[in-house]
PDB file of C-alpha atoms in Angstrom:
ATOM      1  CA  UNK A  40     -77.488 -51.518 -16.689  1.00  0.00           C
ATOM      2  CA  UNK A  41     -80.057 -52.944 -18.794  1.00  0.00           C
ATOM      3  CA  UNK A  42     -82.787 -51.903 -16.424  1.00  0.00           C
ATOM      4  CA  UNK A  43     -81.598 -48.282 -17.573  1.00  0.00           C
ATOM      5  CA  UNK A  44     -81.851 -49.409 -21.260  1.00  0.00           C
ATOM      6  CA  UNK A  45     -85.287 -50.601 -20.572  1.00  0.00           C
ATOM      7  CA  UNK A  46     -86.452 -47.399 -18.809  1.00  0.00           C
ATOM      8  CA  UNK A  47     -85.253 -45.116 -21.565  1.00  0.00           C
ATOM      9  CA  UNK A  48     -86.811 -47.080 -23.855  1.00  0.00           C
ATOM     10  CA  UNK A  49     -89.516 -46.964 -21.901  1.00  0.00           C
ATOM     11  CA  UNK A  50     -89.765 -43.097 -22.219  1.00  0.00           C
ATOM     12  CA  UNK A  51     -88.432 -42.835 -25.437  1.00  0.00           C
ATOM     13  CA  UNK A  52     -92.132 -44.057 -26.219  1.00  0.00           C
ATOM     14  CA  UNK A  53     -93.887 -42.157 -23.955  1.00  0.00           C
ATOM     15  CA  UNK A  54     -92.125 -39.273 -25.484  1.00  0.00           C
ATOM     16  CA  UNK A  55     -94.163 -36.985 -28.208  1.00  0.00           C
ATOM     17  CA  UNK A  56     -90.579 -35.796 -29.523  1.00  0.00           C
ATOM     18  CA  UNK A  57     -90.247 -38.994 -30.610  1.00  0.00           C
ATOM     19  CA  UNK A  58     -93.203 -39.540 -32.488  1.00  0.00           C
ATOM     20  CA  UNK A  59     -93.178 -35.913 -34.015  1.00  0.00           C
ATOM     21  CA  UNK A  60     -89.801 -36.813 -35.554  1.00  0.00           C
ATOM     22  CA  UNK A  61     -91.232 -40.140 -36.995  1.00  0.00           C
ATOM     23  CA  UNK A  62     -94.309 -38.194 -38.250  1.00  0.00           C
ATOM     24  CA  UNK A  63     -91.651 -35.466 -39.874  1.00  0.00           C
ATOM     25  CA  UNK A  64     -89.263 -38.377 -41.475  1.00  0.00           C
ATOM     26  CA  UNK A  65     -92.991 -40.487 -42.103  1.00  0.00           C
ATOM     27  CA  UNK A  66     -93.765 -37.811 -44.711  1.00  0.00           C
ATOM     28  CA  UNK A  67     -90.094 -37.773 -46.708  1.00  0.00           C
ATOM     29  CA  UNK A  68     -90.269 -41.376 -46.916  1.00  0.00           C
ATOM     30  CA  UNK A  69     -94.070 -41.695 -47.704  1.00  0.00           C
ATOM     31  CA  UNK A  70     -93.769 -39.084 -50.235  1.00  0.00           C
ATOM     32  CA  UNK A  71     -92.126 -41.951 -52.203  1.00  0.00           C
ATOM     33  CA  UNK A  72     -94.267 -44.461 -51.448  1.00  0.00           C
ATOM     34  CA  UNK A  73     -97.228 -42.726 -52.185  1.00  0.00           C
ATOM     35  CA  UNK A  74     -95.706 -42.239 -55.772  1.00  0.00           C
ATOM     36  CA  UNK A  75     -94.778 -45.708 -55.767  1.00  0.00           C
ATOM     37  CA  UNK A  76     -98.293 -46.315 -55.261  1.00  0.00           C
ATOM     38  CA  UNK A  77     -99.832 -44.282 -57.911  1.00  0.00           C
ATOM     39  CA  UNK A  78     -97.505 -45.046 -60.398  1.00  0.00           C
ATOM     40  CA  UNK A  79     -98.784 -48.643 -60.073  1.00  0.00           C
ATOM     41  CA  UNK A  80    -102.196 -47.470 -60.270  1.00  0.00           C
ATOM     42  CA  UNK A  81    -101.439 -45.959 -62.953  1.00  0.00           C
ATOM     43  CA  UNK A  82    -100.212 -49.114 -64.954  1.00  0.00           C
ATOM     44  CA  UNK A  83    -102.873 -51.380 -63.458  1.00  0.00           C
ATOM     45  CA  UNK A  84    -100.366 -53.657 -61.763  1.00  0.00           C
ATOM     46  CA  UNK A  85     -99.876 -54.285 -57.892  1.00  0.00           C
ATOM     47  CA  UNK A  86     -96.371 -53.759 -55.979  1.00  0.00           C
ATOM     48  CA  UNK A  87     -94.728 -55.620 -53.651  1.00  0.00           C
ATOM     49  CA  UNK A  88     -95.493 -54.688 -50.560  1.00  0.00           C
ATOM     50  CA  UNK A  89     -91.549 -54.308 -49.251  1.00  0.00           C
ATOM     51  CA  UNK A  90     -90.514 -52.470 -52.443  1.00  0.00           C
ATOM     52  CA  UNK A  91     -92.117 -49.936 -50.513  1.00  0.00           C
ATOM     53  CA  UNK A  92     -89.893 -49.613 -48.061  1.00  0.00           C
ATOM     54  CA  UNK A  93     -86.747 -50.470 -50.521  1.00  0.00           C
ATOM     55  CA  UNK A  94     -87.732 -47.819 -52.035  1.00  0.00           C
ATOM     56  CA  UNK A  95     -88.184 -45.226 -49.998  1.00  0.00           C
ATOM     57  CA  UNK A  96     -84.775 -45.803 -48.071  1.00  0.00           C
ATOM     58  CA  UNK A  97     -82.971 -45.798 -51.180  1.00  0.00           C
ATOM     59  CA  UNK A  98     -84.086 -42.027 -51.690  1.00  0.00           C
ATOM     60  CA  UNK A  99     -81.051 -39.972 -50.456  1.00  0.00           C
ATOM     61  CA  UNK A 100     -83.151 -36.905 -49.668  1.00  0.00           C
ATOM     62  CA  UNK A 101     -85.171 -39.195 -46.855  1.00  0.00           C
ATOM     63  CA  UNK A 102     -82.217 -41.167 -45.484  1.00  0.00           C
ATOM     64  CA  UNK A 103     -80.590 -37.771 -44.925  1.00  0.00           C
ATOM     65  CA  UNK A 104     -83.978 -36.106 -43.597  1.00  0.00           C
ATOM     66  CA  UNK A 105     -83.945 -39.568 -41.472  1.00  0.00           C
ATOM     67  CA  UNK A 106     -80.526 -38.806 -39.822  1.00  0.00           C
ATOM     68  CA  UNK A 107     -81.007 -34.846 -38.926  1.00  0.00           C
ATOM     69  CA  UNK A 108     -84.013 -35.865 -37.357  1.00  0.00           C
ATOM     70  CA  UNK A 109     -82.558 -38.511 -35.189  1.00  0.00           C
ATOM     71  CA  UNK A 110     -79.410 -35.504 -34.564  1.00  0.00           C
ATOM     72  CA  UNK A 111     -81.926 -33.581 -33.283  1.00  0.00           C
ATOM     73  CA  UNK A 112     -84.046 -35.905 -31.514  1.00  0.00           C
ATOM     74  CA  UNK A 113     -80.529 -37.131 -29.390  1.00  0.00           C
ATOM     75  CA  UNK A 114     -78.494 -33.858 -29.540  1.00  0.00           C
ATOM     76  CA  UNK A 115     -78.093 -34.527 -25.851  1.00  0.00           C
ATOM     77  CA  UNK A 116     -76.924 -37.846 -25.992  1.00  0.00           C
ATOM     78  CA  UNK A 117     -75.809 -39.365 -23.508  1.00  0.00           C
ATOM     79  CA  UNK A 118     -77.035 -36.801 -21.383  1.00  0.00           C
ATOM     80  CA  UNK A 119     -80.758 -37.556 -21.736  1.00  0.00           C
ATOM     81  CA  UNK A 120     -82.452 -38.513 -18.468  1.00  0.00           C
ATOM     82  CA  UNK A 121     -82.900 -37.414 -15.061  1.00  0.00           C
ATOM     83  CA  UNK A 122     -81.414 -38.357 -12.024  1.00  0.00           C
ATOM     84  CA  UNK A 123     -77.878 -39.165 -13.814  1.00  0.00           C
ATOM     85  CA  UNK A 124     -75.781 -38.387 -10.833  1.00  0.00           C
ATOM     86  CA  UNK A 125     -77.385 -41.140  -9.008  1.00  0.00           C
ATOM     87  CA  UNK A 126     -76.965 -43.443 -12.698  1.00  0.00           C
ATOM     88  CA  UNK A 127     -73.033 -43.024 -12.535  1.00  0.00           C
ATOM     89  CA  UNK A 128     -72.893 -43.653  -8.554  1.00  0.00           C
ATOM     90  CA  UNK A 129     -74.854 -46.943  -8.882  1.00  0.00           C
ATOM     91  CA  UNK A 130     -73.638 -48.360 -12.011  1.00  0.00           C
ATOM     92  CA  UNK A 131     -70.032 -46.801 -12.643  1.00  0.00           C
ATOM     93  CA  UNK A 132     -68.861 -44.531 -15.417  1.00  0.00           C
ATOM     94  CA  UNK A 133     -68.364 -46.981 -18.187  1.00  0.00           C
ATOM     95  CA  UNK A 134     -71.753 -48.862 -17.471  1.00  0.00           C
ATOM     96  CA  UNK A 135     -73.470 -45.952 -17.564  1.00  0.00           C
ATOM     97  CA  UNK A 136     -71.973 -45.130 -20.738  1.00  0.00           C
ATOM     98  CA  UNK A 137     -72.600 -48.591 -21.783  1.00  0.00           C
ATOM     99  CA  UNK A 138     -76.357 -48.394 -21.222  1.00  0.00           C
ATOM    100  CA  UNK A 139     -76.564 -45.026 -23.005  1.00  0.00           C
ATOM    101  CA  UNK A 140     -75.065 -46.284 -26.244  1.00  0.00           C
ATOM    102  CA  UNK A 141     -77.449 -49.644 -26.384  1.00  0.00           C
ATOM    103  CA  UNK A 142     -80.376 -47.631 -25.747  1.00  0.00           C
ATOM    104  CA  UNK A 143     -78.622 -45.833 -28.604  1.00  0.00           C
ATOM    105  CA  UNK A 144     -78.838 -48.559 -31.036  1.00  0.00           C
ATOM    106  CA  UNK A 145     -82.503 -49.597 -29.952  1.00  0.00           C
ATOM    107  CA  UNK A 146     -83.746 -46.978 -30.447  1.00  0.00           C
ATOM    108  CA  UNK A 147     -82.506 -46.077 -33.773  1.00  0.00           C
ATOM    109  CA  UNK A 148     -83.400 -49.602 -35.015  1.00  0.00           C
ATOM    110  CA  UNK A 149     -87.192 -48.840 -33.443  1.00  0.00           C
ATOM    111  CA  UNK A 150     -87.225 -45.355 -34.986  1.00  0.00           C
ATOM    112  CA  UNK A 151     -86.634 -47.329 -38.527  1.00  0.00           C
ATOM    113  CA  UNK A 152     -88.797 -50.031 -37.885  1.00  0.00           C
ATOM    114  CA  UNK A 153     -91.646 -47.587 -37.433  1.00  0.00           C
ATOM    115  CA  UNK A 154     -90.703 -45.995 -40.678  1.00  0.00           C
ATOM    116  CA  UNK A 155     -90.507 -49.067 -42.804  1.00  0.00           C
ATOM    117  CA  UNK A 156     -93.950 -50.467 -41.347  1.00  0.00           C
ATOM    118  CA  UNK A 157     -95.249 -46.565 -42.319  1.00  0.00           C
ATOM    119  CA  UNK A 158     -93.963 -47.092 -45.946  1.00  0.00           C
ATOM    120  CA  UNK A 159     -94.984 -50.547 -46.078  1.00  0.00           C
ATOM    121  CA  UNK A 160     -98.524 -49.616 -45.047  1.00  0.00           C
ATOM    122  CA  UNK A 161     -98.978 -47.127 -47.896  1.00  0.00           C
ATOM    123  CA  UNK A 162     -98.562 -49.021 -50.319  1.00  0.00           C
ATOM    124  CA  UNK A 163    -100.878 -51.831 -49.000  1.00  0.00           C
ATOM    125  CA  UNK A 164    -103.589 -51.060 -50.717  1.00  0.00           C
ATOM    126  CA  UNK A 165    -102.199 -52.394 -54.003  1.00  0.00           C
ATOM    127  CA  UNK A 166     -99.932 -54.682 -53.341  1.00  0.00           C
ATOM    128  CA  UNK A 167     -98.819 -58.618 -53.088  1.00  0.00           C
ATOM    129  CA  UNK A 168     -96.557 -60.533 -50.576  1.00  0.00           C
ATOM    130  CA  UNK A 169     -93.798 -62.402 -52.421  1.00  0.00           C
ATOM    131  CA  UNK A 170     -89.953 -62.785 -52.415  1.00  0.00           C
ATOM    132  CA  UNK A 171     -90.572 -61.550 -55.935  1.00  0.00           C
ATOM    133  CA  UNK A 172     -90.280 -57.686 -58.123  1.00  0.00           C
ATOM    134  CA  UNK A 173     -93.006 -56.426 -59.417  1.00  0.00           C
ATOM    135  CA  UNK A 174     -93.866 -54.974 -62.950  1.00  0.00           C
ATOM    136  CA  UNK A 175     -93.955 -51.140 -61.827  1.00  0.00           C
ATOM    137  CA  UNK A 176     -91.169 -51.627 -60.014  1.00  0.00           C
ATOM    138  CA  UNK A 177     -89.138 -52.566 -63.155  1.00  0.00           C
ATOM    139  CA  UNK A 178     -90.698 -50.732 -65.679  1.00  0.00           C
ATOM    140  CA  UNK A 179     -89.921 -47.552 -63.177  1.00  0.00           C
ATOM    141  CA  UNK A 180     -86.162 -48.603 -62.920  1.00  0.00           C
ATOM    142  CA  UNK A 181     -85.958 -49.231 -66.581  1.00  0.00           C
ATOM    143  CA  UNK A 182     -87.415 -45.714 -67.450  1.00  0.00           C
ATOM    144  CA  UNK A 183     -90.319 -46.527 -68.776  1.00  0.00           C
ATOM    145  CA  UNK A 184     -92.439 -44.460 -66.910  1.00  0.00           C
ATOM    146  CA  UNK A 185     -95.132 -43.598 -70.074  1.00  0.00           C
ATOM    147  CA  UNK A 186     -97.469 -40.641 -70.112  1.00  0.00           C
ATOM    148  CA  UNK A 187     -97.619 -40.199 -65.898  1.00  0.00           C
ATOM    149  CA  UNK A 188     -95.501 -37.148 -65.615  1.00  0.00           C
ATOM    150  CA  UNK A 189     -95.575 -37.574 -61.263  1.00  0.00           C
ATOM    151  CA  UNK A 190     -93.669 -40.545 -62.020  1.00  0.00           C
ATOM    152  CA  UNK A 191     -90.713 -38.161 -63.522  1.00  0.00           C
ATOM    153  CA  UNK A 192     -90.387 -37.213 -59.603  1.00  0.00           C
ATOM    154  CA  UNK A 193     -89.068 -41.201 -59.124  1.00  0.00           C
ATOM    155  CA  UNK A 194     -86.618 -42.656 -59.418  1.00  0.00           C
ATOM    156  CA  UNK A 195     -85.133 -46.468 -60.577  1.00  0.00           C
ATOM    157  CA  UNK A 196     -83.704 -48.958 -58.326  1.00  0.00           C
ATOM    158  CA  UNK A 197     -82.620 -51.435 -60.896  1.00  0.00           C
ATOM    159  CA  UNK A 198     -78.816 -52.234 -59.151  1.00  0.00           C
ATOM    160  CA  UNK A 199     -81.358 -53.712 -56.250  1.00  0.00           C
ATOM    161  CA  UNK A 200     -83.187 -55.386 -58.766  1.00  0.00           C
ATOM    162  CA  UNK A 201     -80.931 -57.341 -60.847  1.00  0.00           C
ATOM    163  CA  UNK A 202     -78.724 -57.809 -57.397  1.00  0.00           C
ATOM    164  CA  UNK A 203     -81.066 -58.612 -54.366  1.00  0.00           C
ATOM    165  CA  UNK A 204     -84.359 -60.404 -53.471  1.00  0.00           C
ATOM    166  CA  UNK A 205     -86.961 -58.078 -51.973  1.00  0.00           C
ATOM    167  CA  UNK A 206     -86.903 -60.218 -48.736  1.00  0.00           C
ATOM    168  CA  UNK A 207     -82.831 -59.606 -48.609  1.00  0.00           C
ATOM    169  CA  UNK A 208     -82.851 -56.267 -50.207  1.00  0.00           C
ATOM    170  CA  UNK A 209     -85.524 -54.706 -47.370  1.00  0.00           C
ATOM    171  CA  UNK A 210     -83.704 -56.385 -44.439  1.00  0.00           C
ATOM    172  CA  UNK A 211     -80.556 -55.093 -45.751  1.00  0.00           C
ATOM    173  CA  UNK A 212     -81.641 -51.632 -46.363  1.00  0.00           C
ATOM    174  CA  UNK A 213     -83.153 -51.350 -42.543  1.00  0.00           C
ATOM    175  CA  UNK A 214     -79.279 -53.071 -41.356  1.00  0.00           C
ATOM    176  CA  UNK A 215     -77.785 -50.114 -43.490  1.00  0.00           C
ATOM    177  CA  UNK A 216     -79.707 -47.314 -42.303  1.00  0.00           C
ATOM    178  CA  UNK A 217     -79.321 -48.693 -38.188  1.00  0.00           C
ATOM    179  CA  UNK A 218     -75.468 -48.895 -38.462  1.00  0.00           C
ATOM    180  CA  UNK A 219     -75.399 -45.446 -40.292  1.00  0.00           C
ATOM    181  CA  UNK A 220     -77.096 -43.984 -37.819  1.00  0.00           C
ATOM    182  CA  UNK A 221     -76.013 -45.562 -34.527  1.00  0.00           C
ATOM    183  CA  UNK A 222     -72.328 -44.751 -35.975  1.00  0.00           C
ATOM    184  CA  UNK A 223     -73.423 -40.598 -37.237  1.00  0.00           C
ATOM    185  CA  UNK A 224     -74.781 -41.042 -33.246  1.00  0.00           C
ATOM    186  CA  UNK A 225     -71.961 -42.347 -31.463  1.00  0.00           C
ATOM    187  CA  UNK A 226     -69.812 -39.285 -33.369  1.00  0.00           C
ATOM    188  CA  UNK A 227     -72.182 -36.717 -31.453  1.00  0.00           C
ATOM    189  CA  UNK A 228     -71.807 -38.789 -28.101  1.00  0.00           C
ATOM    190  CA  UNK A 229     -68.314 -38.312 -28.151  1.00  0.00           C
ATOM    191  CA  UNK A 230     -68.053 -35.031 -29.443  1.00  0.00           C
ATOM    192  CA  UNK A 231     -71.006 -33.781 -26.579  1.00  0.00           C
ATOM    193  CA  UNK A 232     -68.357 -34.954 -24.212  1.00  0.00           C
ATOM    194  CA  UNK A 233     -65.728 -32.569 -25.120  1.00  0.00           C
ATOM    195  CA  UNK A 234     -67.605 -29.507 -26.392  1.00  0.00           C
ATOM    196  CA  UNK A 235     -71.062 -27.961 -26.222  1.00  0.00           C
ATOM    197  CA  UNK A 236     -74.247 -29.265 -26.974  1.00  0.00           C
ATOM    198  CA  UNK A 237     -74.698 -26.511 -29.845  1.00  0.00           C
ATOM    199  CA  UNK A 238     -71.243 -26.918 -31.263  1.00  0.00           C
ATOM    200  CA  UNK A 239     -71.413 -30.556 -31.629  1.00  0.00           C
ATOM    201  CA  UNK A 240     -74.611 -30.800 -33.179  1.00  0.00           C
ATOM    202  CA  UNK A 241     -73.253 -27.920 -35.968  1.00  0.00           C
ATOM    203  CA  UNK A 242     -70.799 -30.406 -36.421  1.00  0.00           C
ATOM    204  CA  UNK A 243     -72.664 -33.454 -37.178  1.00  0.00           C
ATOM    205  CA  UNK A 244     -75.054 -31.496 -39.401  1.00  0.00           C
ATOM    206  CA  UNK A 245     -72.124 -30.042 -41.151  1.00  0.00           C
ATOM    207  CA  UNK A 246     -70.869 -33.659 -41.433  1.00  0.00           C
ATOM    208  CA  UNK A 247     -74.361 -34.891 -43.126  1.00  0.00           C
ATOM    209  CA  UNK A 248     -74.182 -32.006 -44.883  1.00  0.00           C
ATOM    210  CA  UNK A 249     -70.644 -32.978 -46.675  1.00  0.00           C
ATOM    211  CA  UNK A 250     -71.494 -36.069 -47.148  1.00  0.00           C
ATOM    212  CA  UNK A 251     -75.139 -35.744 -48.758  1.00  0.00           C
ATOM    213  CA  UNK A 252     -73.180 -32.814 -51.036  1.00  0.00           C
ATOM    214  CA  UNK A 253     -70.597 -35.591 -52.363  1.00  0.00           C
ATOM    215  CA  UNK A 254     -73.289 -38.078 -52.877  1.00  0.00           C
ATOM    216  CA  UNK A 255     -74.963 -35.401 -55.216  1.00  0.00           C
ATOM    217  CA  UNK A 256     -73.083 -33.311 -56.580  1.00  0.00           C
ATOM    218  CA  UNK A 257     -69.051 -34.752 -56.918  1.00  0.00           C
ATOM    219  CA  UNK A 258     -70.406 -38.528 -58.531  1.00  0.00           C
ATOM    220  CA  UNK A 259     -66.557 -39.498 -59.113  1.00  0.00           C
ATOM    221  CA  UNK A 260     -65.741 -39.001 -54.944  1.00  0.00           C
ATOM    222  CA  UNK A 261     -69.029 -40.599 -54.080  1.00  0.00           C
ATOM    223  CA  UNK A 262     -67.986 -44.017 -52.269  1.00  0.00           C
ATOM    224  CA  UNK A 263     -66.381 -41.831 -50.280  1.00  0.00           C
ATOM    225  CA  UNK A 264     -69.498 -40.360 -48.378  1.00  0.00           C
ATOM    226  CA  UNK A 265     -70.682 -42.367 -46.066  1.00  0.00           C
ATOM    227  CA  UNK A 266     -74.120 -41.853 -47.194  1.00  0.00           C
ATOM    228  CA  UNK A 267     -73.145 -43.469 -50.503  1.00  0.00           C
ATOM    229  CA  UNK A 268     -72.613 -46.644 -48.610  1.00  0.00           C
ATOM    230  CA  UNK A 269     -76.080 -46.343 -46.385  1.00  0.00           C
ATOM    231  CA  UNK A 270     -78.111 -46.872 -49.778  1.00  0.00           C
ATOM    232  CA  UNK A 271     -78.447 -50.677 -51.394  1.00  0.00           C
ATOM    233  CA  UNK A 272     -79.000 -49.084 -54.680  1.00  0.00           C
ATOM    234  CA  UNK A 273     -75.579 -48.089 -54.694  1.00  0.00           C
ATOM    235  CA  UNK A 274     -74.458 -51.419 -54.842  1.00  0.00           C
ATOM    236  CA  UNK A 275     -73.750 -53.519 -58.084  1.00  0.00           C
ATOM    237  CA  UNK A 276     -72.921 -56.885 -56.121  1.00  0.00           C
ATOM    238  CA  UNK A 277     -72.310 -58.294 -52.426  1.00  0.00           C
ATOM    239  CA  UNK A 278     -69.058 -59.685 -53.359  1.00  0.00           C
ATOM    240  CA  UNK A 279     -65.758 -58.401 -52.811  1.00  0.00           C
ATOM    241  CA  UNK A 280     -64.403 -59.046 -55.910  1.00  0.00           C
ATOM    242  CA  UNK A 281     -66.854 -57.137 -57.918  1.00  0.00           C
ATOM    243  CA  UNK A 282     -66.621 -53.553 -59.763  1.00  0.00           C
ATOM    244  CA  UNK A 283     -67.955 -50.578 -57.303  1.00  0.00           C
ATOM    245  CA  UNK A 284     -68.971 -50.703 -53.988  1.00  0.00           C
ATOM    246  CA  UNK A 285     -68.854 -54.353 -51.945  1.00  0.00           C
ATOM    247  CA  UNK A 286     -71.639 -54.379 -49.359  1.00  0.00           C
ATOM    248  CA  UNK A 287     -69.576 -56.614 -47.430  1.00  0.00           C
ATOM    249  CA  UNK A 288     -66.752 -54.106 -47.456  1.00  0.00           C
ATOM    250  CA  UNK A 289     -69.569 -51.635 -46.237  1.00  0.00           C
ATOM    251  CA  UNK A 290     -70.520 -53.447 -43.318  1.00  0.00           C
ATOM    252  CA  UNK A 291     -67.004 -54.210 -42.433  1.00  0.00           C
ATOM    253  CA  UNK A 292     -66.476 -50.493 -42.854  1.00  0.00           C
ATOM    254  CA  UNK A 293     -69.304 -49.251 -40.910  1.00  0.00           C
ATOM    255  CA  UNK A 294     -69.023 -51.830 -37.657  1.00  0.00           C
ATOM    256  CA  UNK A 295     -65.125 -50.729 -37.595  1.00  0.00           C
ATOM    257  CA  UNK A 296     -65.532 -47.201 -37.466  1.00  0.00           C
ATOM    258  CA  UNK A 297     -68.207 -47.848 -34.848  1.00  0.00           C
ATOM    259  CA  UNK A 298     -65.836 -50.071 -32.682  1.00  0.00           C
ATOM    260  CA  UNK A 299     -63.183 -47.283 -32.961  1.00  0.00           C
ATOM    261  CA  UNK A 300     -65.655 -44.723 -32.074  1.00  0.00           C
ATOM    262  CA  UNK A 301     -66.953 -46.534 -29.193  1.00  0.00           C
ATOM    263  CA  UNK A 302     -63.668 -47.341 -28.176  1.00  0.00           C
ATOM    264  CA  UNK A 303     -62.509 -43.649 -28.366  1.00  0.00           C
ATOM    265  CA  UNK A 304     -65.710 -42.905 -26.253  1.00  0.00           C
ATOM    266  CA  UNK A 305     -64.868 -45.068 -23.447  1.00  0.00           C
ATOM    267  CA  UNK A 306     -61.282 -43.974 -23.136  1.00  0.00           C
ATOM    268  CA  UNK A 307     -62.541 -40.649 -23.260  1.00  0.00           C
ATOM    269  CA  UNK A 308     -65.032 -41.048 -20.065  1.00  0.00           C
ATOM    270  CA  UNK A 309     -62.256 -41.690 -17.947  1.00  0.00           C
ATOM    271  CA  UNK A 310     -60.645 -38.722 -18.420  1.00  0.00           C
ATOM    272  CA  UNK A 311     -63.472 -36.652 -18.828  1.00  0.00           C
ATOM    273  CA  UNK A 312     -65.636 -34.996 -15.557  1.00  0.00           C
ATOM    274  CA  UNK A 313     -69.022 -36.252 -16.329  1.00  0.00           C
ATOM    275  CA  UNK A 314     -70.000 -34.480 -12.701  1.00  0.00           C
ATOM    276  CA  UNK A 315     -69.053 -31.481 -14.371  1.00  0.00           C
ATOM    277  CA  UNK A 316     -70.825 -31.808 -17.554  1.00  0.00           C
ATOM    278  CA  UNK A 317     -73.927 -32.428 -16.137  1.00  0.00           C
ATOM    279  CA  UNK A 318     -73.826 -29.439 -13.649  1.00  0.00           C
ATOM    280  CA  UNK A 319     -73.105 -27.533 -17.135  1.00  0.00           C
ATOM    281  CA  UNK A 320     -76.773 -29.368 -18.528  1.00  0.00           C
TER     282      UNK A 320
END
């Protein structure tokens, strides 16, 4: 079983898909970094390195750019190597399954790791290591953004600041992101196992879609897109007991519907004719 994971991995970075959907997502996020960037030039003053990361995945136009690309990049899933016949004969139906859905979640956390090392790299060239904010950072949050009209094309992250460390806040931001994804991921592995390949990736597009279109445009319904709850800027607090979202009711939320999903998925497999499906690849 994990010999599988490790051999999709494996190919996952041998694969130029792969990079050619980090390069696309690369240039959503590093737009913002790259603003982040001058906008500190432009004040004189370094960043923090991670705030460029924080940053850019608390940009809703990425994060969603972020998750169509990894819809496209598995819209097979878990029907993505060769030789699966053989797979299910040697290692049964649910460990099969199994191995598809962990080389799910590595390779989501890999395809996010390579972003926030991207974002963190632009913004090296002016910038300072410290579980500290820096002055652009806040002056951008608090609007005071002067005479540099690229700046009006940012945006303020001040909830993060007054909340979060920038150690915490860019760890927690990259745990966000993975669990959004593996669970928007796990809702196309199920649904590829009941109807076509093109069908079920309409679906999960239409799905972003609705979501990203609460998060934007219908404010008062927002906590109730999940993409709300993938950004740390929309979070006032980590306690429960505070006004808004909790981001400890968001993680709670986002591992249950994943256990339910995954649970749903291997209940499914049983009844389902994976023989079939694959002849139908």
């Amino acid at each position: 079983m994990f010999k599988l994971v490790q051999r999709q991995l494996k190919w996952l970075l041998l694969s130029p898909k792969f990079y050619l959907a980090i390069l696309l997502t690369g240039c959503a996020y590093g737009f913002y970094s790259i603003k982040l960037s001058e906008f500190s030039t432009y004040l004189g003053e370094p960043v923090n390195i991670l705030e460029g990361w924080v940053y850019c995945s608390s940009s809703a136009d990425a994060v969603t750019i972020s998750i169509l690309a990894l819809l496209f990049l598995f819209s097979n899933t878990p029907f993505s190597s060769e030789n699966q016949s053989f797979e299910i004969i040697r290692l049964s139906k649910k460990k099969w399954l199994g191995a598809k859905l962990l080389y799910l979640f590595f390779a989501v956390s890999i395809f996010y790791i390579f972003l926030a090392v991207n974002s963190l790299l632009l913004v090296s060239g002016q910038a300072f290591i410290a579980n500290m904010w820096s002055d652009p950072i806040y002056q951008l949050s608090i609007g005071n953004m002067g005479l540099n009209t690229s700046s009006q094309l940012l945006f303020g992250i001040m909830n993060i600041i007054k909340c979060f460390t920038p150690g915490f806040a860019s760890g927690m931001s990259l745990v966000l992101l993975v669990l959004y994804s593996f669970l928007c991921l796990s809702v196309l592995t199920l649904l590829n196992m009941k109807l076509p390949r093109g069908i079920s990736l309409i679906l999960s597009v239409l799905i972003q879609a609705a979501g990203y279109t609460i998060f934007t445009r219908f404010k008062k319904y927002m906590e109730f897109s999940p993409l709300t709850r993938a950004i740390l800027n929309n979070y006032q607090s980590n306690s429960l007991n505070s006004e808004g979202l909790s981001l400890i009711h968001s993680l709670v939320i986002f591992t249950g519907a994943i256990i339910v999903i995954l649970a749903l998925i291997f209940v499914f497999v049983q009844k389902v004719d994976i023989q079939r499906l694959l002849e139908d690849e």
